[in-house]
Amino acid sequence: MLYTSTRNNTIRVSAAQAISRGISEEGGLFVPCEIPSFSLEKIASMVEMNYISRAKTVLKEFLTDFSEEELDYCVNGAYAPEKFSSERIAPTVNVNKNENILELWHGPTCAFKDMALQLLPYLMTVSAKKTADGKTIVILVATSGDTGKAALEGFKNVENTKILVFYPVDGVSPMQKLQMTTQEGENVAVCAINGNFDDAQSAVKLIFTDNNIKAQLAEKNMMFSSANSINWGRLVPQIVYYFSAYCDLIEQNSIKCGDEINVVVPTGNFGNILAAYYAKRMGLPIKKLVCASNSNNVLTDFIKSGEYNKNREFFTTTSPSMDILISSNLERLLYHVSGDDAELVNELMTSLSTDGKYTVSNDLRDKISVLFSGGFADENGVFETIKEQFKDFGYLCDTHTAVAVKVYEDYVKSSGDDIPTVIDSTASPYKFSKSVLSAVSDDLGDISDEFKTVDELNRLTGAEVPEPLKALKNKEVRFKEVCSKENMSEMVFKLLNI
């Protein structure tokens, strides 16, 4: 399996090279040159497997330069039972009729990013030994909340790596901020920026492709890589859990092998739903990919109109991990759906960079709309959904999951397409306890203290508080730095002490 770039499809690199580099030199994203095919018989054979075995079955098709022993080392280490609060790692829970919630937040940071970021450090370590010639890899991360903590936890004290995380100072929940700023580890650093996630992400991409900065790092025997979903090593583990959820539904007698399902994903950066697209391309019987946005509904508008326009009001919402107007992974979809047209992708990305928008052809728009449906939930819809899910079904969901449930309900009403559906649940409700408590209770009491709010939500709902969040209560804040988006490159050198 070789990989190429969305902006230069003459490039050919191995999986290890794609993972260790993170992004192609000209700014494109690495994509597989061909997509493996899974027969229904192969999918059926995965039903009796546990999550680790399912992961190996999928990943070995993409990581063909990893030996069986290397793959075992990576997957067994990432999904060791003691790291996850569910023995199924990512359980699929039936909530109501054809509504099935895929709980992706049972890992050490209580967010779906753990599903990939527990694995990525192992993939990176193996890849670096193959390709990086003993260099120290500097993991540079922009986060809208969950990626930062998951990456910090995954890479802490990993040999020959350093990890730097930038987050929007007012754009994450109190619990997300506390998770990052109290992070342990000798090779980690965290800094807030005065700006939003898109500002941080754009600055990170510029730093990645700045030859002067790369040269200064090279003098110190260092090289950049990424833990954001622009890195193929972050994206490929996410394909696994769609296969796993489908096998769960077969195991639960909700479907038979070969039956179609729909998949609903709350998304901002498009990576999580892109993984489901890859699963569909591989042969998983997915009928419709439903892209759920919050009030920052740039993706909804794009799917419906073919115009991507980030020149719009930015909303800070109760689902901050989706407060994004530049969806990086959409670039990969455009490459595939356009027939691997790197020249077109270059034109579109240049237009996005210079004008803040682009429009695809009617033909390309129609191809995307066959695959995807888009919808969004405003803040009132989010709160009502959390309240109704708990009242009607006793199921407590976080704000991001509520976005997906609301969009799912709207999709079924408008389309009549009520087949069995998997809805991604991306975070524990306790990561957003003030918002969730506000939705399920009219008597809030004291919500100025994060942990009193957690206790009250637990008392009211009985939902178990994850141990990693309980443990934050008395942890010391280590990182208090704040910088402007314009000064992020200087802050990188400061945090690296060079």
Coordinates of C-alpha atoms in Angstrom, one line a residue:
M1 CA 0.0 0.0 0.0
L2 CA 1.5 3.3 -1.1
Y3 CA 0.3 6.8 -0.4
T4 CA 0.2 10.0 -2.5
S5 CA -0.6 13.6 -1.9
T6 CA -3.9 15.4 -2.5
R7 CA -2.0 18.2 -4.1
N8 CA 0.7 16.2 -6.0
N9 CA -0.4 12.7 -7.1
T10 CA 3.0 11.9 -8.5
I11 CA 4.2 11.4 -5.0
R12 CA 4.6 7.8 -3.6
V13 CA 5.4 7.1 0.0
S14 CA 5.0 4.2 2.4
A15 CA 2.6 4.2 5.3
A16 CA 5.5 4.8 7.7
Q17 CA 6.7 7.8 5.7
A18 CA 3.2 9.3 5.6
I19 CA 2.7 8.8 9.3
S20 CA 6.1 10.2 10.4
R21 CA 5.9 13.2 8.1
G22 CA 2.2 14.0 8.9
I23 CA 1.7 16.3 5.9
S24 CA 3.2 16.4 2.4
E25 CA 5.9 19.0 1.7
E26 CA 3.7 21.1 -0.6
G27 CA 0.9 21.2 2.0
G28 CA -1.2 18.3 0.7
L29 CA -2.6 15.5 2.8
F30 CA -1.5 11.9 2.3
V31 CA -4.2 9.5 1.0
P32 CA -4.0 5.8 0.0
C33 CA -3.3 5.2 -3.7
E34 CA -6.0 2.5 -3.7
I35 CA -8.6 1.5 -1.1
P36 CA -8.8 -2.1 0.1
S37 CA -12.0 -4.1 -0.5
F38 CA -13.8 -6.2 2.1
S39 CA -16.2 -8.8 1.1
L40 CA -19.4 -9.6 3.1
E41 CA -17.8 -12.9 4.1
K42 CA -14.8 -11.1 5.5
I43 CA -17.0 -8.7 7.4
A44 CA -19.0 -11.6 8.8
S45 CA -15.8 -13.3 10.0
M46 CA -15.1 -10.2 12.2
V47 CA -18.3 -10.5 14.2
E48 CA -16.9 -13.0 16.7
M49 CA -13.7 -11.0 17.1
N50 CA -12.9 -8.6 19.9
Y51 CA -12.0 -4.9 19.1
I52 CA -8.3 -5.6 19.0
S53 CA -8.7 -8.3 16.4
R54 CA -11.1 -6.2 14.4
A55 CA -8.5 -3.4 14.4
K56 CA -5.7 -5.6 13.2
T57 CA -7.9 -7.0 10.4
V58 CA -8.6 -3.5 9.1
L59 CA -5.3 -1.8 9.8
K60 CA -3.1 -4.5 8.2
E61 CA -4.6 -3.6 4.8
F62 CA -3.3 -0.1 5.1
L63 CA -0.1 -0.6 7.0
T64 CA 1.5 -3.1 4.7
D65 CA 5.1 -2.0 5.6
F66 CA 4.5 -2.9 9.2
S67 CA 5.4 -6.5 10.2
E68 CA 2.8 -8.6 12.0
E69 CA 4.9 -8.3 15.1
E70 CA 5.0 -4.5 14.8
L71 CA 1.2 -4.3 14.2
D72 CA 0.6 -6.5 17.2
Y73 CA 2.8 -4.3 19.4
C74 CA 0.9 -1.2 18.2
V75 CA -2.6 -2.4 18.5
N76 CA -2.2 -4.5 21.7
G77 CA -0.6 -1.5 23.4
A78 CA -3.1 1.0 22.2
Y79 CA -6.2 -0.9 23.2
A80 CA -5.0 -2.6 26.4
P81 CA -8.1 -3.3 28.5
E82 CA -6.8 -1.3 31.5
K83 CA -6.9 1.9 29.4
F84 CA -10.6 1.7 28.6
S85 CA -13.6 1.7 30.9
S86 CA -15.5 -0.7 28.6
E87 CA -14.2 -4.2 27.8
R88 CA -15.7 -3.7 24.3
I89 CA -13.5 -0.5 23.9
A90 CA -16.1 1.2 21.7
P91 CA -19.5 -0.4 22.6
T92 CA -22.6 0.1 20.4
V93 CA -25.7 0.8 22.6
N94 CA -29.3 0.6 21.3
V95 CA -31.2 3.6 22.6
N96 CA -34.5 3.5 20.7
K97 CA -35.7 1.3 17.8
N98 CA -33.2 1.9 15.0
E99 CA -31.1 4.5 16.9
N100 CA -27.8 3.0 18.0
I101 CA -25.2 5.0 19.8
L102 CA -21.5 4.2 19.2
E103 CA -19.8 5.2 22.4
L104 CA -16.3 6.3 21.5
W105 CA -15.4 7.9 24.8
H106 CA -14.4 5.1 27.1
G107 CA -10.6 5.8 26.8
P108 CA -8.3 7.7 29.2
T109 CA -9.4 11.2 28.2
C110 CA -13.1 10.4 27.8
A111 CA -13.3 11.5 24.2
F112 CA -13.4 9.8 20.8
K113 CA -10.0 11.1 19.9
D114 CA -8.6 8.4 22.2
M115 CA -9.6 5.8 19.6
A116 CA -6.9 7.1 17.3
L117 CA -4.5 8.9 19.7
Q118 CA -3.8 5.9 21.9
L119 CA -2.6 4.1 18.7
L120 CA -0.8 7.0 16.9
P121 CA 2.2 7.2 19.3
Y122 CA 2.8 3.5 18.7
L123 CA 2.5 3.9 14.9
M124 CA 4.7 7.0 15.1
T125 CA 7.4 5.2 17.1
V126 CA 7.6 2.3 14.7
S127 CA 7.4 4.6 11.6
A128 CA 10.2 6.9 13.0
K129 CA 12.5 3.9 13.4
K130 CA 11.9 3.1 9.7
T131 CA 12.2 6.6 8.3
A132 CA 13.3 9.4 10.7
D133 CA 17.0 8.5 11.1
G134 CA 17.1 9.0 14.9
K135 CA 15.5 12.5 14.8
T136 CA 13.4 13.8 17.6
I137 CA 9.8 14.2 16.3
V138 CA 8.0 17.3 17.3
I139 CA 4.3 16.7 17.4
L140 CA 2.6 20.0 16.7
V141 CA -1.2 20.1 17.5
A142 CA -4.0 22.6 17.1
T143 CA -7.0 21.6 19.1
S144 CA -10.6 22.6 19.6
G145 CA -10.6 20.7 22.8
D146 CA -10.4 16.9 22.7
T147 CA -7.5 16.3 20.3
G148 CA -5.1 18.2 22.6
K149 CA -5.6 16.2 25.7
A150 CA -5.8 12.9 23.9
A151 CA -2.6 13.6 22.0
L152 CA -0.8 14.8 25.2
E153 CA -1.9 11.7 27.0
G154 CA -0.9 9.4 24.1
F155 CA 2.5 11.0 23.6
K156 CA 3.6 11.8 27.1
N157 CA 7.1 10.5 27.8
V158 CA 7.3 8.7 24.5
E159 CA 10.9 8.4 23.6
N160 CA 12.3 10.8 20.9
T161 CA 9.2 12.9 20.7
K162 CA 8.1 16.2 22.0
I163 CA 4.5 17.4 21.8
L164 CA 3.2 21.0 21.7
V165 CA -0.5 21.8 21.9
F166 CA -2.2 25.1 21.0
Y167 CA -5.9 25.7 22.0
P168 CA -8.2 28.7 21.7
V169 CA -8.2 30.5 25.0
D170 CA -12.0 30.9 25.2
G171 CA -13.0 28.1 22.9
V172 CA -12.8 24.9 25.1
S173 CA -14.9 23.8 28.1
P174 CA -13.5 24.2 31.6
M175 CA -13.0 20.5 31.9
Q176 CA -11.1 20.3 28.5
K177 CA -8.9 23.2 29.6
L178 CA -8.1 21.6 32.9
Q179 CA -7.3 18.3 31.2
M180 CA -4.7 20.0 29.0
T181 CA -3.2 22.5 31.5
T182 CA -2.6 19.9 34.2
Q183 CA -1.0 17.4 31.8
E184 CA 1.9 15.4 33.1
G185 CA 5.0 14.4 31.1
E186 CA 8.5 15.6 30.5
N187 CA 8.1 16.1 26.8
V188 CA 4.8 18.0 26.7
A189 CA 3.9 21.7 26.5
V190 CA 0.6 23.6 26.2
C191 CA -0.2 27.1 25.2
A192 CA -3.5 29.0 24.7
I193 CA -3.9 31.4 21.7
N194 CA -6.0 34.6 21.4
G195 CA -8.1 33.3 18.5
N196 CA -10.3 30.4 17.5
F197 CA -9.5 26.9 16.4
D198 CA -9.3 27.8 12.7
D199 CA -6.6 30.5 13.6
A200 CA -4.6 27.8 15.5
Q201 CA -5.0 25.2 12.7
S202 CA -4.0 27.7 9.9
A203 CA -0.9 28.8 11.9
V204 CA 0.1 25.2 12.5
K205 CA -0.2 24.4 8.7
L206 CA 2.0 27.5 7.9
I207 CA 4.6 26.4 10.5
F208 CA 4.7 22.9 9.0
T209 CA 5.5 24.2 5.5
D210 CA 7.9 27.0 6.5
N211 CA 11.3 26.0 5.2
N212 CA 13.2 28.4 7.5
I213 CA 11.5 26.9 10.6
K214 CA 12.1 23.3 9.3
A215 CA 15.8 24.1 8.7
Q216 CA 16.2 25.4 12.3
L217 CA 14.6 22.3 13.6
A218 CA 16.9 20.1 11.4
E219 CA 19.9 21.8 13.0
K220 CA 18.7 20.4 16.3
N221 CA 18.1 17.0 14.7
M222 CA 14.3 17.5 15.0
M223 CA 11.4 17.2 12.5
F224 CA 7.7 18.1 12.6
S225 CA 4.9 15.8 12.5
S226 CA 1.2 16.1 13.4
A227 CA -1.3 14.4 15.7
N228 CA -4.2 16.2 14.1
S229 CA -6.4 14.3 11.6
I230 CA -4.4 15.7 8.8
N231 CA -2.0 12.8 9.7
W232 CA -3.1 9.6 8.1
G233 CA -2.0 7.8 11.2
R234 CA -4.7 9.6 13.1
L235 CA -7.4 8.9 10.5
V236 CA -6.9 5.2 9.7
P237 CA -7.7 3.9 13.2
Q238 CA -11.1 5.6 13.0
I239 CA -12.1 3.4 10.1
V240 CA -11.9 0.5 12.5
Y241 CA -14.8 1.5 14.7
Y242 CA -17.3 1.7 11.9
F243 CA -16.6 -1.9 11.0
S244 CA -16.8 -2.8 14.7
A245 CA -20.1 -1.1 15.2
Y246 CA -21.6 -2.9 12.2
C247 CA -20.4 -6.2 13.6
D248 CA -21.9 -5.2 17.0
L249 CA -25.3 -4.7 15.3
I250 CA -25.1 -8.2 13.6
E251 CA -24.1 -9.6 17.0
Q252 CA -27.1 -7.9 18.6
N253 CA -29.5 -9.3 15.9
S254 CA -30.3 -5.7 14.8
I255 CA -29.2 -6.4 11.3
K256 CA -28.0 -9.3 9.1
C257 CA -24.7 -9.2 7.3
G258 CA -25.2 -7.3 4.1
D259 CA -28.0 -5.1 5.4
E260 CA -27.5 -1.4 4.9
I261 CA -27.1 1.1 7.8
N262 CA -26.9 4.8 8.0
V263 CA -24.1 6.6 9.9
V264 CA -24.5 10.0 11.6
V265 CA -21.4 11.9 12.8
P266 CA -21.1 15.2 14.6
T267 CA -18.1 16.8 12.9
G268 CA -16.2 20.0 12.4
N269 CA -12.9 19.0 10.9
F270 CA -14.6 16.2 8.8
G271 CA -12.1 13.5 9.8
N272 CA -14.5 11.3 11.8
I273 CA -17.1 11.1 9.0
L274 CA -14.4 10.8 6.4
A275 CA -13.3 7.6 8.1
A276 CA -16.8 6.3 7.6
Y277 CA -16.6 7.2 3.9
Y278 CA -13.4 5.1 3.7
A279 CA -15.3 2.2 5.4
K280 CA -18.1 2.5 2.9
R281 CA -15.6 2.5 0.0
M282 CA -14.1 -0.6 1.4
G283 CA -17.4 -2.4 1.2
L284 CA -19.1 -1.8 4.6
P285 CA -22.8 -1.5 3.7
I286 CA -23.4 2.1 4.6
K287 CA -26.3 3.7 2.7
K288 CA -26.0 7.4 3.8
L289 CA -23.4 9.4 5.6
V290 CA -25.2 12.1 7.6
C291 CA -22.9 15.0 8.5
A292 CA -24.1 16.8 11.6
S293 CA -22.9 20.3 12.3
N294 CA -23.7 22.8 15.1
S295 CA -24.4 26.5 14.4
N296 CA -21.1 26.7 12.5
N297 CA -22.8 24.9 9.7
V298 CA -20.3 25.5 6.8
L299 CA -20.4 21.8 6.0
T300 CA -24.2 21.6 5.8
D301 CA -24.2 24.5 3.4
F302 CA -21.5 22.9 1.3
I303 CA -23.2 19.5 1.0
K304 CA -26.4 21.2 -0.1
S305 CA -25.0 23.9 -2.4
G306 CA -21.5 23.0 -3.5
E307 CA -20.1 26.3 -2.2
Y308 CA -17.7 26.2 0.8
N309 CA -17.5 29.6 2.3
K310 CA -15.8 30.3 5.6
N311 CA -16.5 34.0 5.4
R312 CA -19.4 33.9 7.9
E313 CA -20.1 34.6 11.5
F314 CA -18.2 32.3 13.9
F315 CA -20.2 31.0 16.8
T316 CA -18.8 29.8 20.1
T317 CA -21.2 27.0 21.1
T318 CA -21.7 24.4 23.8
S319 CA -20.2 21.9 21.4
P320 CA -16.8 23.5 21.1
S321 CA -15.0 20.6 19.4
M322 CA -17.1 21.4 16.4
D323 CA -16.6 25.2 16.4
I324 CA -14.6 25.0 13.1
L325 CA -15.0 26.8 9.8
I326 CA -12.1 25.2 7.9
S327 CA -12.6 21.5 7.6
S328 CA -9.2 20.2 6.7
N329 CA -10.2 16.6 5.9
L330 CA -12.7 17.7 3.3
E331 CA -9.6 18.1 1.0
R332 CA -9.2 14.3 1.1
L333 CA -12.9 13.7 0.0
L334 CA -12.6 16.2 -2.8
Y335 CA -9.5 14.4 -4.1
H336 CA -11.2 11.0 -4.1
V337 CA -14.6 12.1 -5.5
S338 CA -13.0 14.2 -8.2
G339 CA -11.2 11.1 -9.5
D340 CA -7.8 11.9 -7.9
D341 CA -7.6 15.3 -9.5
A342 CA -4.7 16.9 -7.6
E343 CA -4.8 20.0 -9.9
L344 CA -8.4 20.7 -9.0
V345 CA -7.7 20.2 -5.3
N346 CA -4.8 22.7 -5.6
E347 CA -7.1 25.3 -7.2
L348 CA -9.8 24.8 -4.6
M349 CA -7.4 25.0 -1.6
T350 CA -5.7 28.1 -3.1
S351 CA -9.1 29.7 -3.5
L352 CA -10.0 28.9 0.1
S353 CA -6.7 30.3 1.3
T354 CA -6.9 33.6 -0.7
D355 CA -10.7 34.2 -0.9
G356 CA -12.0 32.1 2.0
K357 CA -14.3 30.1 -0.3
Y358 CA -14.6 27.9 -3.3
T359 CA -17.3 26.3 -5.4
V360 CA -17.2 22.8 -6.9
S361 CA -18.8 21.9 -10.2
N362 CA -22.5 20.7 -10.3
D363 CA -21.2 17.2 -11.2
L364 CA -18.9 17.1 -8.2
R365 CA -21.6 18.5 -5.9
D366 CA -24.1 15.8 -7.1
K367 CA -21.5 13.0 -6.5
I368 CA -21.1 14.3 -2.9
S369 CA -24.8 14.7 -2.2
V370 CA -25.4 11.0 -3.3
L371 CA -23.0 10.0 -0.5
F372 CA -23.7 12.6 2.1
S373 CA -26.6 14.4 3.7
G374 CA -26.0 17.5 5.9
G375 CA -27.9 19.0 8.7
F376 CA -27.2 21.2 11.8
A377 CA -28.6 21.8 15.2
D378 CA -28.7 25.2 16.9
E379 CA -28.2 25.6 20.7
N380 CA -31.9 25.3 21.5
G381 CA -32.0 22.0 19.6
V382 CA -29.0 20.7 21.4
F383 CA -30.5 21.4 24.9
E384 CA -33.9 20.0 24.0
T385 CA -32.3 16.8 22.6
I386 CA -30.2 16.2 25.7
K387 CA -33.3 16.7 27.8
E388 CA -35.5 14.4 25.7
Q389 CA -33.0 11.7 25.4
F390 CA -32.6 11.5 29.1
K391 CA -36.3 11.9 29.9
D392 CA -37.6 9.4 27.2
F393 CA -34.8 6.8 27.2
G394 CA -32.7 7.4 30.3
Y395 CA -29.7 8.0 28.1
L396 CA -27.4 11.0 29.0
C397 CA -25.5 12.4 26.1
D398 CA -23.0 15.3 25.7
T399 CA -23.6 18.3 23.6
H400 CA -21.8 17.0 20.5
T401 CA -23.7 13.7 20.5
A402 CA -26.9 15.7 20.9
V403 CA -26.1 17.6 17.7
A404 CA -25.9 14.3 15.9
V405 CA -29.1 12.9 17.5
K406 CA -31.0 16.1 16.6
V407 CA -29.7 16.0 13.0
Y408 CA -30.5 12.2 12.8
E409 CA -34.1 12.9 13.9
D410 CA -34.5 15.7 11.4
Y411 CA -33.1 13.5 8.6
V412 CA -35.5 10.7 9.3
K413 CA -38.5 13.1 9.4
S414 CA -37.5 14.7 6.1
S415 CA -36.4 11.6 4.2
G416 CA -38.4 8.7 5.8
D417 CA -35.1 6.8 5.7
D418 CA -35.5 5.0 9.0
I419 CA -33.1 2.0 8.6
P420 CA -30.8 1.0 11.5
T421 CA -28.4 3.8 12.2
V422 CA -25.2 4.3 14.0
I423 CA -24.7 7.7 15.7
D424 CA -21.3 8.6 17.0
S425 CA -21.1 9.6 20.6
T426 CA -17.9 11.6 20.8
A427 CA -17.5 12.6 24.5
S428 CA -18.5 11.8 28.0
P429 CA -21.3 14.2 29.2
Y430 CA -19.1 15.1 32.1
K431 CA -16.7 16.8 29.9
F432 CA -19.4 19.4 29.3
S433 CA -21.2 19.1 32.7
K434 CA -22.5 22.7 32.9
S435 CA -24.2 22.5 29.5
V436 CA -25.6 19.0 30.1
L437 CA -26.8 19.9 33.6
S438 CA -28.5 23.0 32.2
A439 CA -30.4 20.8 29.8
V440 CA -31.7 18.2 32.2
S441 CA -32.3 20.4 35.3
D442 CA -34.2 23.7 35.9
D443 CA -32.6 24.0 39.3
L444 CA -28.9 24.4 38.6
G445 CA -27.7 25.5 42.0
D446 CA -24.0 26.4 42.1
I447 CA -22.4 25.8 38.7
S448 CA -19.5 28.1 39.2
D449 CA -17.4 25.2 40.4
E450 CA -16.8 22.5 37.8
F451 CA -16.6 19.6 40.2
K452 CA -19.7 20.7 42.1
T453 CA -21.5 20.7 38.8
V454 CA -20.2 17.2 38.0
D455 CA -21.4 16.0 41.4
E456 CA -24.9 17.5 40.9
L457 CA -25.2 16.0 37.4
N458 CA -24.2 12.6 38.9
R459 CA -26.7 13.0 41.7
L460 CA -29.5 13.9 39.3
T461 CA -28.9 11.3 36.6
G462 CA -27.0 8.5 38.2
A463 CA -24.6 8.4 35.2
E464 CA -21.2 7.2 36.2
V465 CA -18.5 9.8 36.4
P466 CA -15.3 8.6 34.5
E467 CA -12.3 8.1 36.8
P468 CA -9.9 10.2 34.7
L469 CA -12.2 13.2 35.2
K470 CA -12.5 12.6 38.9
A471 CA -8.8 12.6 39.2
L472 CA -8.4 16.2 37.9
K473 CA -10.0 17.7 40.9
N474 CA -6.8 18.5 42.8
K475 CA -4.2 18.5 40.0
E476 CA -1.8 21.4 39.7
V477 CA -2.1 23.6 36.6
R478 CA 1.3 23.4 34.8
F479 CA 0.8 25.5 31.7
K480 CA -0.4 29.1 31.7
E481 CA 1.1 30.5 28.5
V482 CA -1.0 32.6 26.1
C483 CA 0.2 33.9 22.7
S484 CA -1.3 35.6 19.7
K485 CA -1.9 33.6 16.5
E486 CA 0.8 35.7 14.8
N487 CA 3.4 34.6 17.3
M488 CA 2.8 30.9 17.4
S489 CA 6.1 30.1 15.5
E490 CA 8.1 32.1 18.1
M491 CA 6.2 30.2 20.9
V492 CA 7.1 26.9 19.3
F493 CA 10.8 27.7 19.7
K494 CA 10.3 29.0 23.2
L495 CA 8.4 25.8 24.2
L496 CA 11.2 23.7 22.7
N497 CA 13.9 25.7 24.4
I498 CA 15.7 26.5 21.2

